mmCIF file of N, CA and C and ligand atoms in Angstrom:
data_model
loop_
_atom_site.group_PDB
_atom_site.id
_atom_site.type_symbol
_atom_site.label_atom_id
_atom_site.label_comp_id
_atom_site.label_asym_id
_atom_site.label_seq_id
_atom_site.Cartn_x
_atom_site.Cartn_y
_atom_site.Cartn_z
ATOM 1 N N UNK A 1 -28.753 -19.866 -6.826
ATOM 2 C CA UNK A 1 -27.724 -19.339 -7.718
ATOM 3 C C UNK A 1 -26.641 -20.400 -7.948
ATOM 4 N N UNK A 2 -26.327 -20.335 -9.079
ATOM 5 C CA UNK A 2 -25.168 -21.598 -9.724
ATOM 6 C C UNK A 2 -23.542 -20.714 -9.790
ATOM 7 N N UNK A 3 -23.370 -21.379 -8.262
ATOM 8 C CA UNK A 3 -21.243 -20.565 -8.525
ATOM 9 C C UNK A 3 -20.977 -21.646 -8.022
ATOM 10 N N UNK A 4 -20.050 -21.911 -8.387
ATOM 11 C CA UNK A 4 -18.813 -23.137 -8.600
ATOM 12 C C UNK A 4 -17.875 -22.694 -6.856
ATOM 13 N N UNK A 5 -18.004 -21.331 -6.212
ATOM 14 C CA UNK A 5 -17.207 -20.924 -5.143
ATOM 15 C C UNK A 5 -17.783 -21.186 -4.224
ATOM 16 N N UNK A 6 -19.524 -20.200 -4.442
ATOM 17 C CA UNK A 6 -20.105 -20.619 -3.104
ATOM 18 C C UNK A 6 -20.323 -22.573 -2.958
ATOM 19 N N UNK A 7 -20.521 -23.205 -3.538
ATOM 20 C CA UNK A 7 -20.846 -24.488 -3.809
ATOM 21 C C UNK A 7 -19.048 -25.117 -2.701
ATOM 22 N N UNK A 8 -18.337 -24.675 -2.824
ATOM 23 C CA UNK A 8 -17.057 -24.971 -2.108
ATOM 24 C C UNK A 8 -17.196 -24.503 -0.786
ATOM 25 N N UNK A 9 -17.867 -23.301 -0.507
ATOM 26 C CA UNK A 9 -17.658 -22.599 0.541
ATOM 27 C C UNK A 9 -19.306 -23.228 1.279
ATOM 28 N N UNK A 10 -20.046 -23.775 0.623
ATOM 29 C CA UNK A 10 -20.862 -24.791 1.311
ATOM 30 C C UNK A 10 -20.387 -26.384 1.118
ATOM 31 N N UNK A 11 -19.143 -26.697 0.773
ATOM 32 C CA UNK A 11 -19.126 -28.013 0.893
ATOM 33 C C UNK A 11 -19.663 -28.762 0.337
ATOM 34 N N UNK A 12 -20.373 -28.184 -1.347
ATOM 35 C CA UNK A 12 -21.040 -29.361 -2.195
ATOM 36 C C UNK A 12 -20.064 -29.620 -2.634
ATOM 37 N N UNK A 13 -18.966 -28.717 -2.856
ATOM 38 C CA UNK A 13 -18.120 -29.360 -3.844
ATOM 39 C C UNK A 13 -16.484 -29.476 -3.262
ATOM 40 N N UNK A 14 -16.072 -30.494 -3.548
ATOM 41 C CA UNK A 14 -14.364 -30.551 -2.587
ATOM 42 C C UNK A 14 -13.636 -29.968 -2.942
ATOM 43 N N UNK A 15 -12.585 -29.550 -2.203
ATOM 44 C CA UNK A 15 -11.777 -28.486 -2.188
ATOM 45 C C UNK A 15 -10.327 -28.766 -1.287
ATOM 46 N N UNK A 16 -8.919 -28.548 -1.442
ATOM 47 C CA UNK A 16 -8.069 -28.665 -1.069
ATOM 48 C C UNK A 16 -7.592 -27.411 0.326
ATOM 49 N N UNK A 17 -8.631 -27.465 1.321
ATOM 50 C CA UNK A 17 -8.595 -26.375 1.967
ATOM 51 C C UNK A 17 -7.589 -25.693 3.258
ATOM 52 N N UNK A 18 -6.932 -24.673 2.752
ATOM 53 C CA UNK A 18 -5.866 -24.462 3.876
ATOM 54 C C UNK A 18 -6.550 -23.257 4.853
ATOM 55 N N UNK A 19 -7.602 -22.539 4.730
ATOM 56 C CA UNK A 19 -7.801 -21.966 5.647
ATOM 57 C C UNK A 19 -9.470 -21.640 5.564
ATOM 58 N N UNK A 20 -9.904 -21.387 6.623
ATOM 59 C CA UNK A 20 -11.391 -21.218 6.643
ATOM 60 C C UNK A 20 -11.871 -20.442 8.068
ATOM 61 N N UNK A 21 -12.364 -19.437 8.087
ATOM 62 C CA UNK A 21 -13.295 -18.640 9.063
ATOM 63 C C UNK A 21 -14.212 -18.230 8.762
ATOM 64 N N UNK A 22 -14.981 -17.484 9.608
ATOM 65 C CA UNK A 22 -16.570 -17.000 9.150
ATOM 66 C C UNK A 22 -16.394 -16.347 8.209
ATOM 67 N N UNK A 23 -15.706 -15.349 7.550
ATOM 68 C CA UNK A 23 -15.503 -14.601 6.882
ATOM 69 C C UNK A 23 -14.996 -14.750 5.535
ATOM 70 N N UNK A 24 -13.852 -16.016 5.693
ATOM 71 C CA UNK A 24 -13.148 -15.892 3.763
ATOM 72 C C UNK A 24 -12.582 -17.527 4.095
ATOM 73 N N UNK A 25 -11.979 -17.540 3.121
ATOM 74 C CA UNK A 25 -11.917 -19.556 2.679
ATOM 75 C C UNK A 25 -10.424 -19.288 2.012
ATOM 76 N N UNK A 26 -9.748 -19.836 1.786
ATOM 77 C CA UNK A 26 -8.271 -20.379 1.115
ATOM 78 C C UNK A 26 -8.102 -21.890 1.049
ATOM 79 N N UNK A 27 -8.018 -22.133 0.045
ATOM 80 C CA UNK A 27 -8.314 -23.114 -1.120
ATOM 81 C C UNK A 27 -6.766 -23.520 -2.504
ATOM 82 N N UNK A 28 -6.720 -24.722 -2.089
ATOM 83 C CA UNK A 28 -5.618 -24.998 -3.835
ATOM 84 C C UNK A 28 -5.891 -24.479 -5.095
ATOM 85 N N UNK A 29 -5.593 -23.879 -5.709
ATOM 86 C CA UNK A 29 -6.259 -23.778 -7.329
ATOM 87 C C UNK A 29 -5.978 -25.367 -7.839
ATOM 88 N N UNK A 30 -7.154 -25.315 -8.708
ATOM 89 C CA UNK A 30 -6.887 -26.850 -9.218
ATOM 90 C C UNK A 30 -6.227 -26.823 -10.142
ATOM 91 N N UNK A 31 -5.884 -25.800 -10.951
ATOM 92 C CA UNK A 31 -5.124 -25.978 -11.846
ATOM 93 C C UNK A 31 -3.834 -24.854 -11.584
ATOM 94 N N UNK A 32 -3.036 -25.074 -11.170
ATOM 95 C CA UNK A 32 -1.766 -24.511 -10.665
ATOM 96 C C UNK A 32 -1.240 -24.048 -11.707
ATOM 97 N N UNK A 33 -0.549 -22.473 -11.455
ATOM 98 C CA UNK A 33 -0.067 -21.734 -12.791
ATOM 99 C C UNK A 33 1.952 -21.883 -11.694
ATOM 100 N N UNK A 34 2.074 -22.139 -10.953
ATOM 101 C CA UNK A 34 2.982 -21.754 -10.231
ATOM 102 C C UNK A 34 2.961 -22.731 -9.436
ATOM 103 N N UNK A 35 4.431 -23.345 -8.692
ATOM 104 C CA UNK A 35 4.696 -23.731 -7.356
ATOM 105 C C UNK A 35 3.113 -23.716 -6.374
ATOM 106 N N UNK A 36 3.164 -22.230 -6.116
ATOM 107 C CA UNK A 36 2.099 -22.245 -5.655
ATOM 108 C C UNK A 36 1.154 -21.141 -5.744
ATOM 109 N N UNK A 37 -0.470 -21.773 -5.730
ATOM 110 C CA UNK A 37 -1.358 -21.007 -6.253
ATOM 111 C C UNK A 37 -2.515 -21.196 -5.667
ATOM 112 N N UNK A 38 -2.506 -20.466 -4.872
ATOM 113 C CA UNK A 38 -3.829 -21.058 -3.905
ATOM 114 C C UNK A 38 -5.039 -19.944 -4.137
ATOM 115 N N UNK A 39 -6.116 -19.918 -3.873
ATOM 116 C CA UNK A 39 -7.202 -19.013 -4.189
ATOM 117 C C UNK A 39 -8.157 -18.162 -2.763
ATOM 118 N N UNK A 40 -7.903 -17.346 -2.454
ATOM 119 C CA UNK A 40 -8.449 -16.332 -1.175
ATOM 120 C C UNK A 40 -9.686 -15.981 -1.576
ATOM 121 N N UNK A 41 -10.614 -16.297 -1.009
ATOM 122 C CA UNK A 41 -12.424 -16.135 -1.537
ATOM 123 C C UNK A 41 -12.772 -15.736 -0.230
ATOM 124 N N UNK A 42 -13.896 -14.261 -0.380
ATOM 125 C CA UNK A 42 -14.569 -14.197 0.708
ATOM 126 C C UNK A 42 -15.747 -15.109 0.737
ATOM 127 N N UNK A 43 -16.719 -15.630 1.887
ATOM 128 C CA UNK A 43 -17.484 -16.497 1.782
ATOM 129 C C UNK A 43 -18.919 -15.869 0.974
ATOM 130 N N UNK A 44 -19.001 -14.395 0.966
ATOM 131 C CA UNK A 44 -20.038 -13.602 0.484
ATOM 132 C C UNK A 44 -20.058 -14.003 -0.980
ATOM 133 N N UNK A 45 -21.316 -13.850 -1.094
ATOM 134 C CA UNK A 45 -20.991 -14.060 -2.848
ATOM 135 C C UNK A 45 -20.823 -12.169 -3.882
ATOM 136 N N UNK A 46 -19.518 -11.976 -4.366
ATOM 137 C CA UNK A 46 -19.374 -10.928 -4.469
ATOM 138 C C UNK A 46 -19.092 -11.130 -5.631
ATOM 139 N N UNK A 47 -19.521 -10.787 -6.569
ATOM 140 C CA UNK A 47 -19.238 -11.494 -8.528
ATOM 141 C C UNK A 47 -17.704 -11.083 -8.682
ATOM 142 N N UNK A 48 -17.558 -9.521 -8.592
ATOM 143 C CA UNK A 48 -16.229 -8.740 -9.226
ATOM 144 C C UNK A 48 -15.872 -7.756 -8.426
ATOM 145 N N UNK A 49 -14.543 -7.081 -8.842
ATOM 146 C CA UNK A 49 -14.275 -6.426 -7.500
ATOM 147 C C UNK A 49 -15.332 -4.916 -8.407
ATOM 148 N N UNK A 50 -15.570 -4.798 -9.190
ATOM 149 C CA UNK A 50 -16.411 -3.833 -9.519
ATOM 150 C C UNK A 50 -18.212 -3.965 -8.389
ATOM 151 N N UNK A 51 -18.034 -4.955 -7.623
ATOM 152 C CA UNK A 51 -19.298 -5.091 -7.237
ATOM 153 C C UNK A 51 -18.816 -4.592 -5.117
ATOM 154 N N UNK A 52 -17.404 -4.338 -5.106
ATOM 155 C CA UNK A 52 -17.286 -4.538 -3.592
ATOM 156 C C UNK A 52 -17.613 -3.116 -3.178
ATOM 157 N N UNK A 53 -18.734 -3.163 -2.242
ATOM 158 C CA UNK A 53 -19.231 -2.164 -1.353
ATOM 159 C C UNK A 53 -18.410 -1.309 -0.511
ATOM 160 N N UNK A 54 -19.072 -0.263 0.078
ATOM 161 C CA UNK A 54 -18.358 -0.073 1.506
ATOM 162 C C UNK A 54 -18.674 -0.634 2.478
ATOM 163 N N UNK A 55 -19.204 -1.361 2.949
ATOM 164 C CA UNK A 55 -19.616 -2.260 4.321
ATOM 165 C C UNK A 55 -18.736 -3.335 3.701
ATOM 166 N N UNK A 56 -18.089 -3.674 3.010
ATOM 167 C CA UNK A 56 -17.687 -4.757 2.376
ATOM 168 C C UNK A 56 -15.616 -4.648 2.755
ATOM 169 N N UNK A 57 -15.880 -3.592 3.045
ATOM 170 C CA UNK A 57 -14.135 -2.822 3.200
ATOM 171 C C UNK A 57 -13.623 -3.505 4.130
ATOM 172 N N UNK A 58 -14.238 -3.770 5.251
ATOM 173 C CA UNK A 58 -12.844 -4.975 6.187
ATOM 174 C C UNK A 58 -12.752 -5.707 6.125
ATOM 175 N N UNK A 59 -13.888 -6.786 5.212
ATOM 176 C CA UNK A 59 -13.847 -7.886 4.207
ATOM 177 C C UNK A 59 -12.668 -8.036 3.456
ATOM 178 N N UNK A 60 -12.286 -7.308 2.357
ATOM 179 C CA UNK A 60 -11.087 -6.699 1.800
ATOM 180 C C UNK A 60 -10.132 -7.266 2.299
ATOM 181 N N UNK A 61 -10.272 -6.312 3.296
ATOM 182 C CA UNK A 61 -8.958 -6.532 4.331
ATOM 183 C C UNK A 61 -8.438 -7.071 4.672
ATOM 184 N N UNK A 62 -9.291 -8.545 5.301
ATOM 185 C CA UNK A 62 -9.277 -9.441 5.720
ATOM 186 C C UNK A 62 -8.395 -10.643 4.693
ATOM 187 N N UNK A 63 -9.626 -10.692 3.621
ATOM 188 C CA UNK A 63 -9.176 -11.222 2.468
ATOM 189 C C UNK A 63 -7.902 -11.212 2.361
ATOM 190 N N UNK A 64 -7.029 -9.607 2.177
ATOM 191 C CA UNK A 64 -5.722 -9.447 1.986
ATOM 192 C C UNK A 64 -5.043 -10.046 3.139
ATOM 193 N N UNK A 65 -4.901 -9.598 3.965
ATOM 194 C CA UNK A 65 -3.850 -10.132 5.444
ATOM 195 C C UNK A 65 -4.058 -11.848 5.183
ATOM 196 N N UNK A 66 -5.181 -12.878 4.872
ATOM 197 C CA UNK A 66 -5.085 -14.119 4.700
ATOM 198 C C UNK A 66 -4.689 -14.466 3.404
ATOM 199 N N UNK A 67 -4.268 -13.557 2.420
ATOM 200 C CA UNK A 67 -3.578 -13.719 1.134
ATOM 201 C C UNK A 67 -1.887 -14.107 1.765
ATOM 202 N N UNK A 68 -1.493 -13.085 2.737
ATOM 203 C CA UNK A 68 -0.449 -12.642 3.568
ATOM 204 C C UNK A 68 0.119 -14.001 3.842
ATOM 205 N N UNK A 69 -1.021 -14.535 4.995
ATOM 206 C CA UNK A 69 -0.506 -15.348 6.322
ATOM 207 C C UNK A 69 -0.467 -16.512 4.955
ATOM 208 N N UNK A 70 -0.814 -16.886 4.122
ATOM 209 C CA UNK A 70 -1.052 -17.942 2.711
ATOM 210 C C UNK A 70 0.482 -17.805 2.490
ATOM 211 N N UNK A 71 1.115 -16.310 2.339
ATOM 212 C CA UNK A 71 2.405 -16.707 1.616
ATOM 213 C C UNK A 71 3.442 -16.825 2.688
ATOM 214 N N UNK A 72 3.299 -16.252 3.555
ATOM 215 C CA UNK A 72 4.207 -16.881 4.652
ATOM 216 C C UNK A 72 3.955 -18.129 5.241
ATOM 217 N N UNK A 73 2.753 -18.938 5.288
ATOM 218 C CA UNK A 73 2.976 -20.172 5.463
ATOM 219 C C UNK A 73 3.635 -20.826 4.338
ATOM 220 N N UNK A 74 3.313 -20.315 3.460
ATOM 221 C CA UNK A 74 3.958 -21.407 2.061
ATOM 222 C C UNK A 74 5.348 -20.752 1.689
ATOM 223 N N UNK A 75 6.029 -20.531 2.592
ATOM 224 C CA UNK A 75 7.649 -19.981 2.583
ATOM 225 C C UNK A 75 7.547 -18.919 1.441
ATOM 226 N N UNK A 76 6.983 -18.331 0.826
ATOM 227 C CA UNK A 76 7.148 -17.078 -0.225
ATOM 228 C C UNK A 76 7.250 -15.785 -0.182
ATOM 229 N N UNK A 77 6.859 -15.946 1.258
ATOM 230 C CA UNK A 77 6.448 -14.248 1.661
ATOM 231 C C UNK A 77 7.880 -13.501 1.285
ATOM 232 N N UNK A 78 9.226 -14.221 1.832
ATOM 233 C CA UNK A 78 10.138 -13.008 1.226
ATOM 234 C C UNK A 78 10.571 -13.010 0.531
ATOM 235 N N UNK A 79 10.777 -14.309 -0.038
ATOM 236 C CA UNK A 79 11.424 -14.119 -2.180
ATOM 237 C C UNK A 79 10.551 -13.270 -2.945
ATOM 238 N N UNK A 80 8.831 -13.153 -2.292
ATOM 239 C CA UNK A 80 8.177 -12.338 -2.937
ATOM 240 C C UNK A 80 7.025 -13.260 -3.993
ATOM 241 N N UNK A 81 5.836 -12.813 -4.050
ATOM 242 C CA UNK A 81 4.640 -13.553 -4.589
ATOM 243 C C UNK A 81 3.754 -12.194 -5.481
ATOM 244 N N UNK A 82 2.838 -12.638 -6.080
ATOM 245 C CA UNK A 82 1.947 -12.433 -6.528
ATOM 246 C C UNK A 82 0.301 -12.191 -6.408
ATOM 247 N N UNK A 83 -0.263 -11.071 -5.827
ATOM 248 C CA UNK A 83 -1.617 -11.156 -5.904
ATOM 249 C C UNK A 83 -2.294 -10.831 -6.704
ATOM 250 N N UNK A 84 -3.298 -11.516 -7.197
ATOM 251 C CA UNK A 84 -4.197 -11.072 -8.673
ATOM 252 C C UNK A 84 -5.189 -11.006 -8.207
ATOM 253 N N UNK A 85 -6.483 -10.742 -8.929
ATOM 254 C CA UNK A 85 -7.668 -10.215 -8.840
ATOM 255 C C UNK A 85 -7.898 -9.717 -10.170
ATOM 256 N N UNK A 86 -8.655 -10.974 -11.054
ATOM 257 C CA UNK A 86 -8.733 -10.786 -12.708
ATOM 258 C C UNK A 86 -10.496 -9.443 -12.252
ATOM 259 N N UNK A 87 -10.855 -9.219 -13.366
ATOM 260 C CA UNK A 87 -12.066 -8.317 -13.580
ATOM 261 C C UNK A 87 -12.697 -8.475 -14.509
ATOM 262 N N UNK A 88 -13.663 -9.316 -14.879
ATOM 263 C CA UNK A 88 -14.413 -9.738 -16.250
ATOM 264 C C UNK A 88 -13.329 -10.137 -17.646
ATOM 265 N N UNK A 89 -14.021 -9.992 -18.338
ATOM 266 C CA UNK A 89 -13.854 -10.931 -19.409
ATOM 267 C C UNK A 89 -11.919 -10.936 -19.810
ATOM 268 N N UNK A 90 -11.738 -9.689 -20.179
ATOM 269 C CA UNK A 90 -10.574 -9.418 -21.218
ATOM 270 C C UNK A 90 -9.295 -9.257 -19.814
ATOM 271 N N UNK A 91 -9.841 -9.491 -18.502
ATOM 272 C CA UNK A 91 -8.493 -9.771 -17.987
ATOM 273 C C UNK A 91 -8.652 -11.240 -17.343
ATOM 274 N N UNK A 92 -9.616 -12.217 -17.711
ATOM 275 C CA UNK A 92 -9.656 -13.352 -17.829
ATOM 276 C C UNK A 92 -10.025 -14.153 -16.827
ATOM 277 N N UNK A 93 -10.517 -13.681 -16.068
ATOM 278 C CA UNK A 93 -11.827 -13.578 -14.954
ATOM 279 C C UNK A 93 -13.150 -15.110 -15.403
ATOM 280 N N UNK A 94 -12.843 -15.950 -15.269
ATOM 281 C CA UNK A 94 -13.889 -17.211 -15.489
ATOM 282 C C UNK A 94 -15.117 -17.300 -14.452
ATOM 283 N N UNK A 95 -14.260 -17.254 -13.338
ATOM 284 C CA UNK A 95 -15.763 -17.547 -11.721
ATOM 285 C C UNK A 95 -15.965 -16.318 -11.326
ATOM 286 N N UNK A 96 -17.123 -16.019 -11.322
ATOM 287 C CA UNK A 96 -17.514 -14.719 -11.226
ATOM 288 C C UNK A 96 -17.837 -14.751 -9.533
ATOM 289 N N UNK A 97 -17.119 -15.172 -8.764
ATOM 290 C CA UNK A 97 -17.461 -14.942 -7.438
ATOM 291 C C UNK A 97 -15.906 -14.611 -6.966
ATOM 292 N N UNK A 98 -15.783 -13.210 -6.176
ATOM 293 C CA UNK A 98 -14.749 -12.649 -6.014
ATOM 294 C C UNK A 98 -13.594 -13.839 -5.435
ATOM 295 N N UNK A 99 -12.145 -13.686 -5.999
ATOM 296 C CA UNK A 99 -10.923 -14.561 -5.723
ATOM 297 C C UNK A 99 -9.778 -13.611 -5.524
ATOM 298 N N UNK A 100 -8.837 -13.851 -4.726
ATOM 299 C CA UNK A 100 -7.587 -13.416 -4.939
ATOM 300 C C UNK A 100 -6.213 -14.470 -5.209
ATOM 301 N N UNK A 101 -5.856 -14.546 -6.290
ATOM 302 C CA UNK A 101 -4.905 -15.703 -6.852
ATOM 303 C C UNK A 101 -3.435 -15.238 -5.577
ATOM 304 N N UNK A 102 -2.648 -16.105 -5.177
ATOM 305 C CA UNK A 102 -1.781 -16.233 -4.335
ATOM 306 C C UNK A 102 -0.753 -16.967 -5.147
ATOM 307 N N UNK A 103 0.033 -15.868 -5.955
ATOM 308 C CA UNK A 103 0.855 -16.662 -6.657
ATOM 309 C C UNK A 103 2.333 -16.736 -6.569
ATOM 310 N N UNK A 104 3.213 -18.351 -6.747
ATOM 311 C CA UNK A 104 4.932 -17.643 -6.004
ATOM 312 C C UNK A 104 5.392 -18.753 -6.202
ATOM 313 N N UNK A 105 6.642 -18.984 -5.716
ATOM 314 C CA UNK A 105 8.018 -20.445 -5.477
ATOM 315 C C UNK A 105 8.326 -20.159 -7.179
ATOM 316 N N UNK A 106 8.198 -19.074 -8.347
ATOM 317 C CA UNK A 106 8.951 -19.053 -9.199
ATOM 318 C C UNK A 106 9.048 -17.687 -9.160
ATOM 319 N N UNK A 107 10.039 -16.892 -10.554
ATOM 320 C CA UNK A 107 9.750 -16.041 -11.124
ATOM 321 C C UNK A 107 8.857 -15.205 -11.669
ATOM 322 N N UNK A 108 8.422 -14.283 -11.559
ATOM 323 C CA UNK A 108 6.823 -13.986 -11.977
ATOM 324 C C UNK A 108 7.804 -12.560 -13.680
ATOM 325 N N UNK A 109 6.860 -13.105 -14.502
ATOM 326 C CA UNK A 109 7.453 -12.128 -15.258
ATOM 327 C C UNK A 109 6.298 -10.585 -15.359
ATOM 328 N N UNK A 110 7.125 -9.800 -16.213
ATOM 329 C CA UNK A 110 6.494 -8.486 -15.768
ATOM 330 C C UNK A 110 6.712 -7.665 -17.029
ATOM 331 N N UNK A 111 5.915 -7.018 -18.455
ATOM 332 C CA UNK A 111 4.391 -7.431 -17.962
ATOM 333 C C UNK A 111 3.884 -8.691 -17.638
ATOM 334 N N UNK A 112 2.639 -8.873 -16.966
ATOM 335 C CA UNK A 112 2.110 -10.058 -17.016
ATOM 336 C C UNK A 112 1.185 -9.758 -18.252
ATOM 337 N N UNK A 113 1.186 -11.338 -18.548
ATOM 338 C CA UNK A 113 0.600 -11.722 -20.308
ATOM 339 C C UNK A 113 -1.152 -11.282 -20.555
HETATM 340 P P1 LIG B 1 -10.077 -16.501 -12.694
HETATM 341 O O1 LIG B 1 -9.662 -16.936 -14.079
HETATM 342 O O2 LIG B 1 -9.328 -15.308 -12.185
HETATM 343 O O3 LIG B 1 -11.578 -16.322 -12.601
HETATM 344 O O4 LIG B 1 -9.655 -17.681 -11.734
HETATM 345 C C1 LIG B 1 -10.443 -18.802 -11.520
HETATM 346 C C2 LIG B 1 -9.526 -19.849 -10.959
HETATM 347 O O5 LIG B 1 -10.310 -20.857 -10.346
HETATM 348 C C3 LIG B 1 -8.642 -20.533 -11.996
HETATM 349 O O6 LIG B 1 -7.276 -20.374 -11.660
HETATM 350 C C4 LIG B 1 -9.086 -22.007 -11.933
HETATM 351 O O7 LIG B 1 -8.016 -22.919 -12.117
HETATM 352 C C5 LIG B 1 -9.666 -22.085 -10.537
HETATM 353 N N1 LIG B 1 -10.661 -23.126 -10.314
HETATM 354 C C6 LIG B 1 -11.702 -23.451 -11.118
HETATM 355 N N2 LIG B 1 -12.435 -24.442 -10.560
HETATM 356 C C7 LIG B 1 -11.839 -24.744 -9.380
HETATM 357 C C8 LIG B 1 -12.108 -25.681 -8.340
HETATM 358 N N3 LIG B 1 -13.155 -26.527 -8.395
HETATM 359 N N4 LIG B 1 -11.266 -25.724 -7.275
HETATM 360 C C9 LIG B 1 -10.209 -24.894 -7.208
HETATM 361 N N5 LIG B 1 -9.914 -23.969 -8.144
HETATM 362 C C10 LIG B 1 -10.708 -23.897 -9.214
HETATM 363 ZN ZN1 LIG B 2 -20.499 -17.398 -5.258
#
């Protein structure tokens, strides 16, 4: 299978990596929308969150709390950040292998665009 995530999460392809366990990966976005924008991937290959199971639920979890420990290492946790999780096409969703965007160090406006 051709994903651009798992290919990171096997090390074909380089990656700016701040965290890694058996379970999920945290990663730079390469193209930064914000201060900071790092990307929370479980290592499973999970296309969309329309695809996450129930055996898949402390995965989730996990995912989230290392979205967490992401913004409190990167000083944001209390000015306050951003988690995304696009869903196919029209909310602009490109890598179809599940991400959670970690976004912060500005203003976030509201709606988002
Ligand atoms: P999304 O549009 O929600 O699917 O988000 C995909 C994100 O992956 C975008 O923010 C891209 O900038 C980011 N991205 C694409 N390729 C890479 C890569 N090789 N390393 C890190 N981030 C990437
Ligand atoms: Zn994948």
């Amino acid at each position: 299978m051709n994903c651009l995530f798992c290919d990171i999460v096997r090390k074909k392809r380089p990656a700016q990596i701040l965290h890694e366990d058996n379970l999920v990966m945290a990663f730079e976005d390469i193209e930064p929308q914000a201060p900071v924008h790092v990307l929370v991937i479980p290592k499973k290959h999970i296309p969309t969150s329309l695809d996450i199971k129930e055996e898949d639920f402390s995965l989730i979890g996990h995912l989230f709390q290392t979205a967490c420990r992401i913004a409190r290492q990167k000083g944001i946790a209390g000015r306050g950040f951003r988690l995304v999780m696009n869903c196919n096409r029209e909310a602009g969703q490109t890598v179809f292998h599940l991400h959670l965007h970690v976004l912060g160090g500005r203003g976030m406006h509201w709606p988002p665009g």
